[in-house]
Amino acid sequence: MLAIFIILLRIFNGLVTIVWGVIKYTALFSLDFLFTLFNLITPNKRTGHVVPAGHPGYGGKWPAYIAPGSGDSRSACPALNTMANHGLIPRDGKNIKFTELASAIRRVYNLSPAFAYFLSSSIALMLSREYRTDRLDLADVDAHNCIEHDGSLVRVDIFDDMDQGKIAPKLVDEVLKGGTGPGGNLTLLDFSRLLGKRRVEAKRHNPTFSLDVVHKIFASANGSLLKTVFGGRVDDLRSVLGEERLPDGWEPRVRRRMGLTTIEFNFTLFPMELSIKEEVDGSMKGVGQERYRDRDDGETKKDA
């Protein structure tokens, strides 16, 4: 009887979770749609006033940058690390409330309340934690194929280095030199090209490479953040990616009145992902298999 009760309880809890999820995300994306409409009919925030008055970063004046020290927690996400380096979330990157994280990324990067909640609650969900009550260290985000993924634009694969909090100068430099826009700035198609190249290289080098559809979207979301919030501007990205520091006087390039919404963000994300030619031109097919062919050739020569 006890076993039957447990089975029924789990089925009931599963159904409740599904129904609650449908209600929650319907409400969330309905709210996001309203924010998008509001952005369309209202003027953008004035330059110099994107960050709310009274908050750190107003007028481009950010708290002092302090590089992480020994024992500090950092992640594969430069945007989160940058906030910690400026004290916009706990400087040690530890014991951070998910609600606190949502509030910080909303103010610092001018995201809509719905989008900021979606990002932070998604991290909580992927880590099997409660958004309202639980906490995280930034390094928790590095659980492989949770948020962290292979083929990242600015991080080596976890196969090469388990510490995903480390900046990868070679990859960052390749991104910074990859712009074809005015002044060498990065366009949407530049990000698509860099993402495709990185995926092929990572798959060739990493024998444990994996990148499913969800993590492909994550990868393009990272590129889309650099294109929308930072405008793809190389002068800004040089310090954000290379030092995880906000440039002096910087403010989000998105000046929407309610902040960047999920809908608006997706108009960059999906064209960026769908423009990666390596996904359809055969470049990814068979990549990395040469290591096995070389091994077979070596064994054949040895037998001969």
mmCIF file of C-alpha atoms in Angstrom:
data_model
loop_
_atom_site.group_PDB
_atom_site.id
_atom_site.type_symbol
_atom_site.label_atom_id
_atom_site.label_comp_id
_atom_site.label_asym_id
_atom_site.label_seq_id
_atom_site.Cartn_x
_atom_site.Cartn_y
_atom_site.Cartn_z
ATOM 1 C CA MET A 1 0.000 0.000 0.000
ATOM 2 C CA LEU A 2 2.804 2.399 0.851
ATOM 3 C CA ALA A 3 4.388 1.867 -2.571
ATOM 4 C CA ILE A 4 1.072 2.571 -4.311
ATOM 5 C CA PHE A 5 0.612 5.745 -2.248
ATOM 6 C CA ILE A 6 4.100 6.964 -3.196
ATOM 7 C CA ILE A 7 3.436 6.252 -6.895
ATOM 8 C CA LEU A 8 0.111 8.127 -6.818
ATOM 9 C CA LEU A 9 1.649 11.029 -4.902
ATOM 10 C CA ARG A 10 4.460 11.357 -7.433
ATOM 11 C CA ILE A 11 1.989 11.290 -10.329
ATOM 12 C CA PHE A 12 -0.120 13.953 -8.601
ATOM 13 C CA ASN A 13 2.932 16.133 -7.892
ATOM 14 C CA GLY A 14 4.058 15.759 -11.500
ATOM 15 C CA LEU A 15 0.671 16.869 -12.807
ATOM 16 C CA VAL A 16 0.617 19.845 -10.447
ATOM 17 C CA THR A 17 4.103 20.835 -11.623
ATOM 18 C CA ILE A 18 3.052 20.653 -15.274
ATOM 19 C CA VAL A 19 -0.137 22.670 -14.739
ATOM 20 C CA TRP A 20 1.680 25.259 -12.629
ATOM 21 C CA GLY A 21 4.401 25.544 -15.276
ATOM 22 C CA VAL A 22 1.841 26.176 -18.020
ATOM 23 C CA ILE A 23 0.098 28.844 -15.930
ATOM 24 C CA LYS A 24 3.362 30.494 -14.862
ATOM 25 C CA TYR A 25 4.933 30.710 -18.306
ATOM 26 C CA THR A 26 1.680 31.768 -19.973
ATOM 27 C CA ALA A 27 1.455 34.644 -17.498
ATOM 28 C CA LEU A 28 5.180 35.431 -17.833
ATOM 29 C CA PHE A 29 5.199 35.633 -21.624
ATOM 30 C CA SER A 30 1.898 37.528 -21.654
ATOM 31 C CA LEU A 31 3.530 40.088 -19.386
ATOM 32 C CA ASP A 32 6.594 40.120 -21.627
ATOM 33 C CA PHE A 33 4.339 40.796 -24.620
ATOM 34 C CA LEU A 34 2.799 43.776 -22.811
ATOM 35 C CA PHE A 35 6.262 45.112 -21.968
ATOM 36 C CA THR A 36 7.196 44.767 -25.643
ATOM 37 C CA LEU A 37 4.141 46.757 -26.717
ATOM 38 C CA PHE A 38 4.933 49.416 -24.112
ATOM 39 C CA ASN A 39 8.475 49.681 -25.482
ATOM 40 C CA LEU A 40 7.107 50.169 -28.989
ATOM 41 C CA ILE A 41 4.819 53.081 -28.066
ATOM 42 C CA THR A 42 7.073 54.921 -25.619
ATOM 43 C CA PRO A 43 10.354 56.754 -26.239
ATOM 44 C CA ASN A 44 13.627 55.139 -25.239
ATOM 45 C CA LYS A 45 15.408 56.200 -22.089
ATOM 46 C CA ARG A 46 17.774 59.115 -22.554
ATOM 47 C CA THR A 47 21.466 58.402 -22.923
ATOM 48 C CA GLY A 48 23.068 58.607 -19.493
ATOM 49 C CA HIS A 49 19.806 57.640 -17.793
ATOM 50 C CA VAL A 50 19.446 53.976 -18.745
ATOM 51 C CA VAL A 51 20.376 52.735 -15.270
ATOM 52 C CA PRO A 52 17.800 54.025 -12.742
ATOM 53 C CA ALA A 53 18.776 57.053 -10.682
ATOM 54 C CA GLY A 54 20.024 56.122 -7.250
ATOM 55 C CA HIS A 55 21.360 52.756 -8.408
ATOM 56 C CA PRO A 56 24.999 51.827 -9.026
ATOM 57 C CA GLY A 57 25.880 52.615 -12.637
ATOM 58 C CA TYR A 58 23.628 55.651 -12.995
ATOM 59 C CA GLY A 59 25.280 57.992 -15.472
ATOM 60 C CA GLY A 60 27.926 55.374 -16.216
ATOM 61 C CA LYS A 61 29.416 55.553 -12.715
ATOM 62 C CA TRP A 62 29.998 51.982 -11.579
ATOM 63 C CA PRO A 63 31.412 50.715 -8.283
ATOM 64 C CA ALA A 64 35.138 50.033 -8.336
ATOM 65 C CA TYR A 65 36.369 47.007 -10.240
ATOM 66 C CA ILE A 66 38.243 44.471 -8.114
ATOM 67 C CA ALA A 67 39.619 41.364 -9.805
ATOM 68 C CA PRO A 68 38.561 38.085 -8.163
ATOM 69 C CA GLY A 69 40.851 36.725 -5.491
ATOM 70 C CA SER A 70 41.718 33.265 -4.317
ATOM 71 C CA GLY A 71 38.614 31.492 -3.066
ATOM 72 C CA ASP A 72 36.176 33.691 -4.989
ATOM 73 C CA SER A 73 33.576 31.915 -7.106
ATOM 74 C CA ARG A 74 33.327 32.692 -10.815
ATOM 75 C CA SER A 75 31.460 31.088 -13.705
ATOM 76 C CA ALA A 76 31.539 30.494 -17.445
ATOM 77 C CA CYS A 77 29.330 33.586 -17.881
ATOM 78 C CA PRO A 78 31.303 36.856 -18.243
ATOM 79 C CA ALA A 79 28.173 38.946 -17.588
ATOM 80 C CA LEU A 80 27.659 37.374 -14.143
ATOM 81 C CA ASN A 81 31.361 37.542 -13.285
ATOM 82 C CA THR A 82 31.469 41.214 -14.281
ATOM 83 C CA MET A 83 28.695 42.037 -11.826
ATOM 84 C CA ALA A 84 30.600 40.309 -9.026
ATOM 85 C CA ASN A 85 33.835 42.093 -9.920
ATOM 86 C CA HIS A 86 32.045 45.420 -9.479
ATOM 87 C CA GLY A 87 30.207 44.425 -6.294
ATOM 88 C CA LEU A 88 26.805 44.541 -7.986
ATOM 89 C CA ILE A 89 26.243 41.076 -6.540
ATOM 90 C CA PRO A 90 28.423 39.678 -3.708
ATOM 91 C CA ARG A 91 32.046 40.185 -4.749
ATOM 92 C CA ASP A 92 33.041 36.680 -3.742
ATOM 93 C CA GLY A 93 30.363 35.283 -6.062
ATOM 94 C CA LYS A 94 28.909 33.153 -3.293
ATOM 95 C CA ASN A 95 25.624 32.658 -1.462
ATOM 96 C CA ILE A 96 23.612 34.665 -3.991
ATOM 97 C CA LYS A 97 19.823 34.633 -3.845
ATOM 98 C CA PHE A 98 18.192 33.918 -7.197
ATOM 99 C CA THR A 99 15.824 36.817 -6.551
ATOM 100 C CA GLU A 100 18.836 39.059 -5.905
ATOM 101 C CA LEU A 101 20.422 37.881 -9.150
ATOM 102 C CA ALA A 102 17.283 38.717 -11.150
ATOM 103 C CA SER A 103 17.115 42.201 -9.681
ATOM 104 C CA ALA A 104 20.795 42.864 -10.390
ATOM 105 C CA ILE A 105 20.817 41.733 -14.014
ATOM 106 C CA ARG A 106 17.657 43.710 -14.652
ATOM 107 C CA ARG A 107 19.214 46.984 -13.437
ATOM 108 C CA VAL A 108 22.753 46.461 -14.734
ATOM 109 C CA TYR A 109 21.898 45.247 -18.242
ATOM 110 C CA ASN A 110 18.460 46.899 -18.649
ATOM 111 C CA LEU A 111 16.435 43.738 -19.116
ATOM 112 C CA SER A 112 12.678 43.699 -18.654
ATOM 113 C CA PRO A 113 11.391 42.343 -15.316
ATOM 114 C CA ALA A 114 9.929 39.313 -17.119
ATOM 115 C CA PHE A 115 13.157 38.557 -19.005
ATOM 116 C CA ALA A 116 15.325 38.954 -15.897
ATOM 117 C CA TYR A 117 13.034 36.633 -13.955
ATOM 118 C CA PHE A 118 13.021 34.109 -16.812
ATOM 119 C CA LEU A 119 16.827 33.972 -16.917
ATOM 120 C CA SER A 120 17.324 33.652 -13.161
ATOM 121 C CA SER A 121 14.481 31.199 -12.628
ATOM 122 C CA SER A 122 15.774 29.102 -15.533
ATOM 123 C CA ILE A 123 19.165 28.836 -13.823
ATOM 124 C CA ALA A 124 17.384 27.752 -10.629
ATOM 125 C CA LEU A 125 15.360 25.188 -12.573
ATOM 126 C CA MET A 126 18.425 23.765 -14.327
ATOM 127 C CA LEU A 127 20.177 23.439 -10.959
ATOM 128 C CA SER A 128 17.086 21.801 -9.368
ATOM 129 C CA ARG A 129 16.626 24.649 -6.893
ATOM 130 C CA GLU A 130 13.800 26.864 -5.707
ATOM 131 C CA TYR A 131 13.880 30.367 -7.184
ATOM 132 C CA ARG A 132 12.230 32.063 -4.199
ATOM 133 C CA THR A 133 14.207 30.477 -1.372
ATOM 134 C CA ASP A 134 17.462 28.955 -2.624
ATOM 135 C CA ARG A 135 20.889 30.394 -3.397
ATOM 136 C CA LEU A 136 23.898 29.684 -5.585
ATOM 137 C CA ASP A 137 27.605 30.284 -6.003
ATOM 138 C CA LEU A 138 28.545 31.494 -9.467
ATOM 139 C CA ALA A 139 30.631 28.366 -10.077
ATOM 140 C CA ASP A 140 27.458 26.265 -9.678
ATOM 141 C CA VAL A 141 26.454 27.476 -13.140
ATOM 142 C CA ASP A 142 29.382 25.472 -14.538
ATOM 143 C CA ALA A 143 27.707 22.093 -14.086
ATOM 144 C CA HIS A 144 28.438 20.559 -17.488
ATOM 145 C CA ASN A 145 25.562 20.692 -19.975
ATOM 146 C CA CYS A 146 23.401 22.476 -17.460
ATOM 147 C CA ILE A 147 24.099 26.097 -18.374
ATOM 148 C CA GLU A 148 27.767 25.594 -19.307
ATOM 149 C CA HIS A 149 28.227 23.896 -22.684
ATOM 150 C CA ASP A 150 30.824 22.838 -25.232
ATOM 151 C CA GLY A 151 31.655 25.123 -28.143
ATOM 152 C CA SER A 152 31.357 28.345 -26.150
ATOM 153 C CA LEU A 153 32.530 31.520 -27.878
ATOM 154 C CA VAL A 154 34.755 32.678 -25.019
ATOM 155 C CA ARG A 155 35.449 29.598 -22.873
ATOM 156 C CA VAL A 156 37.430 26.465 -23.633
ATOM 157 C CA ASP A 157 35.504 23.224 -23.282
ATOM 158 C CA ILE A 158 35.380 21.607 -19.868
ATOM 159 C CA PHE A 159 37.346 18.739 -21.452
ATOM 160 C CA ASP A 160 40.337 21.110 -21.553
ATOM 161 C CA ASP A 161 39.806 22.936 -18.265
ATOM 162 C CA MET A 162 37.359 22.126 -15.481
ATOM 163 C CA ASP A 163 37.652 25.683 -14.145
ATOM 164 C CA GLN A 164 35.186 27.532 -16.348
ATOM 165 C CA GLY A 165 35.680 30.747 -14.406
ATOM 166 C CA LYS A 166 38.944 31.327 -16.264
ATOM 167 C CA ILE A 167 39.061 33.794 -19.131
ATOM 168 C CA ALA A 168 40.262 32.233 -22.395
ATOM 169 C CA PRO A 169 42.387 35.018 -23.976
ATOM 170 C CA LYS A 170 42.857 33.264 -27.328
ATOM 171 C CA LEU A 171 39.112 32.779 -27.850
ATOM 172 C CA VAL A 172 38.324 36.305 -26.648
ATOM 173 C CA ASP A 173 40.908 37.740 -29.033
ATOM 174 C CA GLU A 174 39.377 35.834 -31.942
ATOM 175 C CA VAL A 175 35.957 37.295 -31.152
ATOM 176 C CA LEU A 176 37.345 40.832 -30.838
ATOM 177 C CA LYS A 177 39.096 40.534 -34.202
ATOM 178 C CA GLY A 178 36.067 38.992 -35.921
ATOM 179 C CA GLY A 179 33.995 42.112 -36.531
ATOM 180 C CA THR A 180 33.180 43.326 -40.032
ATOM 181 C CA GLY A 181 30.916 46.205 -39.017
ATOM 182 C CA PRO A 182 31.860 49.889 -38.798
ATOM 183 C CA GLY A 183 34.968 50.336 -36.668
ATOM 184 C CA GLY A 184 35.450 46.577 -36.543
ATOM 185 C CA ASN A 185 32.321 46.122 -34.449
ATOM 186 C CA LEU A 186 30.523 42.778 -34.493
ATOM 187 C CA THR A 187 27.390 42.262 -36.562
ATOM 188 C CA LEU A 188 24.783 39.543 -36.109
ATOM 189 C CA LEU A 189 26.292 37.580 -38.992
ATOM 190 C CA ASP A 190 29.758 37.929 -37.466
ATOM 191 C CA PHE A 191 28.509 36.159 -34.359
ATOM 192 C CA SER A 192 26.914 33.432 -36.486
ATOM 193 C CA ARG A 193 30.190 32.901 -38.331
ATOM 194 C CA LEU A 194 32.236 32.816 -35.114
ATOM 195 C CA LEU A 195 29.802 30.406 -33.449
ATOM 196 C CA GLY A 196 29.906 28.044 -36.426
ATOM 197 C CA LYS A 197 33.705 28.095 -36.594
ATOM 198 C CA ARG A 198 33.981 27.491 -32.868
ATOM 199 C CA ARG A 199 31.616 24.497 -32.999
ATOM 200 C CA VAL A 200 33.598 22.811 -35.747
ATOM 201 C CA GLU A 201 36.911 23.411 -33.952
ATOM 202 C CA ALA A 202 35.561 22.212 -30.614
ATOM 203 C CA LYS A 203 34.098 19.058 -32.110
ATOM 204 C CA ARG A 204 37.367 18.293 -33.901
ATOM 205 C CA HIS A 205 39.449 18.749 -30.742
ATOM 206 C CA ASN A 206 37.161 17.459 -27.998
ATOM 207 C CA PRO A 207 36.411 13.696 -28.080
ATOM 208 C CA THR A 208 33.590 14.195 -25.557
ATOM 209 C CA PHE A 209 32.005 17.098 -27.469
ATOM 210 C CA SER A 210 28.233 17.386 -27.156
ATOM 211 C CA LEU A 211 25.916 20.205 -28.143
ATOM 212 C CA ASP A 212 22.192 19.521 -28.298
ATOM 213 C CA VAL A 213 19.539 21.902 -29.589
ATOM 214 C CA VAL A 214 18.959 23.497 -26.175
ATOM 215 C CA HIS A 215 22.650 24.275 -25.710
ATOM 216 C CA LYS A 216 22.950 25.580 -29.255
ATOM 217 C CA ILE A 217 20.261 28.084 -28.268
ATOM 218 C CA PHE A 218 22.217 28.873 -25.089
ATOM 219 C CA ALA A 219 25.334 29.513 -27.167
ATOM 220 C CA SER A 220 23.508 31.869 -29.522
ATOM 221 C CA ALA A 221 21.845 33.544 -26.534
ATOM 222 C CA ASN A 222 25.310 34.425 -25.250
ATOM 223 C CA GLY A 223 26.176 35.946 -28.603
ATOM 224 C CA SER A 224 22.844 37.764 -28.697
ATOM 225 C CA LEU A 225 23.526 39.305 -25.290
ATOM 226 C CA LEU A 226 26.827 40.666 -26.598
ATOM 227 C CA LYS A 227 25.031 42.041 -29.664
ATOM 228 C CA THR A 228 22.050 43.624 -27.907
ATOM 229 C CA VAL A 229 23.180 44.776 -24.467
ATOM 230 C CA PHE A 230 26.730 45.641 -25.579
ATOM 231 C CA GLY A 231 25.862 46.544 -29.162
ATOM 232 C CA GLY A 232 28.608 44.303 -30.502
ATOM 233 C CA ARG A 233 31.001 47.177 -29.810
ATOM 234 C CA VAL A 234 34.542 45.894 -29.656
ATOM 235 C CA ASP A 235 35.772 48.702 -27.388
ATOM 236 C CA ASP A 236 33.219 47.664 -24.761
ATOM 237 C CA LEU A 237 33.682 43.924 -25.233
ATOM 238 C CA ARG A 238 37.450 44.163 -24.909
ATOM 239 C CA SER A 239 37.149 44.905 -21.188
ATOM 240 C CA VAL A 240 33.962 42.908 -20.576
ATOM 241 C CA LEU A 241 35.325 39.704 -22.130
ATOM 242 C CA GLY A 242 39.027 40.245 -21.539
ATOM 243 C CA GLU A 243 38.861 41.488 -17.938
ATOM 244 C CA GLU A 244 35.202 41.015 -16.984
ATOM 245 C CA ARG A 245 35.078 44.704 -16.192
ATOM 246 C CA LEU A 246 32.563 47.369 -17.242
ATOM 247 C CA PRO A 247 34.213 50.215 -19.178
ATOM 248 C CA ASP A 248 34.242 53.638 -17.547
ATOM 249 C CA GLY A 249 31.075 55.507 -18.448
ATOM 250 C CA TRP A 250 29.396 52.425 -19.915
ATOM 251 C CA GLU A 251 25.665 51.885 -19.879
ATOM 252 C CA PRO A 252 23.510 49.292 -21.655
ATOM 253 C CA ARG A 253 23.131 49.913 -25.377
ATOM 254 C CA VAL A 254 19.512 48.793 -25.032
ATOM 255 C CA ARG A 255 17.592 51.914 -23.982
ATOM 256 C CA ARG A 256 14.077 50.462 -24.002
ATOM 257 C CA ARG A 257 11.775 52.011 -21.416
ATOM 258 C CA MET A 258 10.847 48.630 -19.862
ATOM 259 C CA GLY A 259 14.178 47.026 -20.706
ATOM 260 C CA LEU A 260 14.996 44.374 -23.278
ATOM 261 C CA THR A 261 12.156 41.864 -23.453
ATOM 262 C CA THR A 262 12.345 38.172 -24.283
ATOM 263 C CA ILE A 263 10.450 38.772 -27.520
ATOM 264 C CA GLU A 264 12.838 41.511 -28.636
ATOM 265 C CA PHE A 265 15.846 39.420 -27.624
ATOM 266 C CA ASN A 266 14.590 36.475 -29.681
ATOM 267 C CA PHE A 267 14.602 38.646 -32.809
ATOM 268 C CA THR A 268 18.393 38.595 -32.484
ATOM 269 C CA LEU A 269 18.846 35.116 -31.007
ATOM 270 C CA PHE A 270 17.020 33.013 -33.601
ATOM 271 C CA PRO A 271 18.355 34.773 -36.725
ATOM 272 C CA MET A 272 21.840 34.393 -35.220
ATOM 273 C CA GLU A 273 21.429 30.667 -34.600
ATOM 274 C CA LEU A 274 19.661 29.952 -37.894
ATOM 275 C CA SER A 275 22.386 31.786 -39.850
ATOM 276 C CA ILE A 276 25.122 29.363 -38.739
ATOM 277 C CA LYS A 277 25.935 27.750 -42.075
ATOM 278 C CA GLU A 278 28.053 24.982 -40.539
ATOM 279 C CA GLU A 279 24.858 23.411 -39.234
ATOM 280 C CA VAL A 280 23.614 22.733 -42.774
ATOM 281 C CA ASP A 281 26.619 22.708 -45.141
ATOM 282 C CA GLY A 282 28.117 19.449 -43.900
ATOM 283 C CA SER A 283 30.973 21.081 -41.968
ATOM 284 C CA MET A 284 29.952 19.369 -38.737
ATOM 285 C CA LYS A 285 29.515 15.916 -40.271
ATOM 286 C CA GLY A 286 32.310 13.503 -39.454
ATOM 287 C CA VAL A 287 34.409 16.141 -37.682
ATOM 288 C CA GLY A 288 36.622 14.517 -35.060
ATOM 289 C CA GLN A 289 36.417 11.072 -36.644
ATOM 290 C CA GLU A 290 39.923 11.495 -38.016
ATOM 291 C CA ARG A 291 41.287 10.597 -34.595
ATOM 292 C CA TYR A 292 39.819 7.126 -35.004
ATOM 293 C CA ARG A 293 40.943 6.753 -38.618
ATOM 294 C CA ASP A 294 44.478 7.740 -37.606
ATOM 295 C CA ARG A 295 44.352 5.170 -34.814
ATOM 296 C CA ASP A 296 43.209 2.463 -37.242
ATOM 297 C CA ASP A 297 45.991 3.367 -39.675
ATOM 298 C CA GLY A 298 48.540 3.141 -36.893
ATOM 299 C CA GLU A 299 47.286 -0.271 -35.785
ATOM 300 C CA THR A 300 47.293 -1.499 -39.412
ATOM 301 C CA LYS A 301 50.926 -0.447 -39.858
ATOM 302 C CA LYS A 302 51.838 -2.079 -36.541
ATOM 303 C CA ASP A 303 50.197 -5.369 -37.594
ATOM 304 C CA ALA A 304 52.006 -5.235 -40.951
#
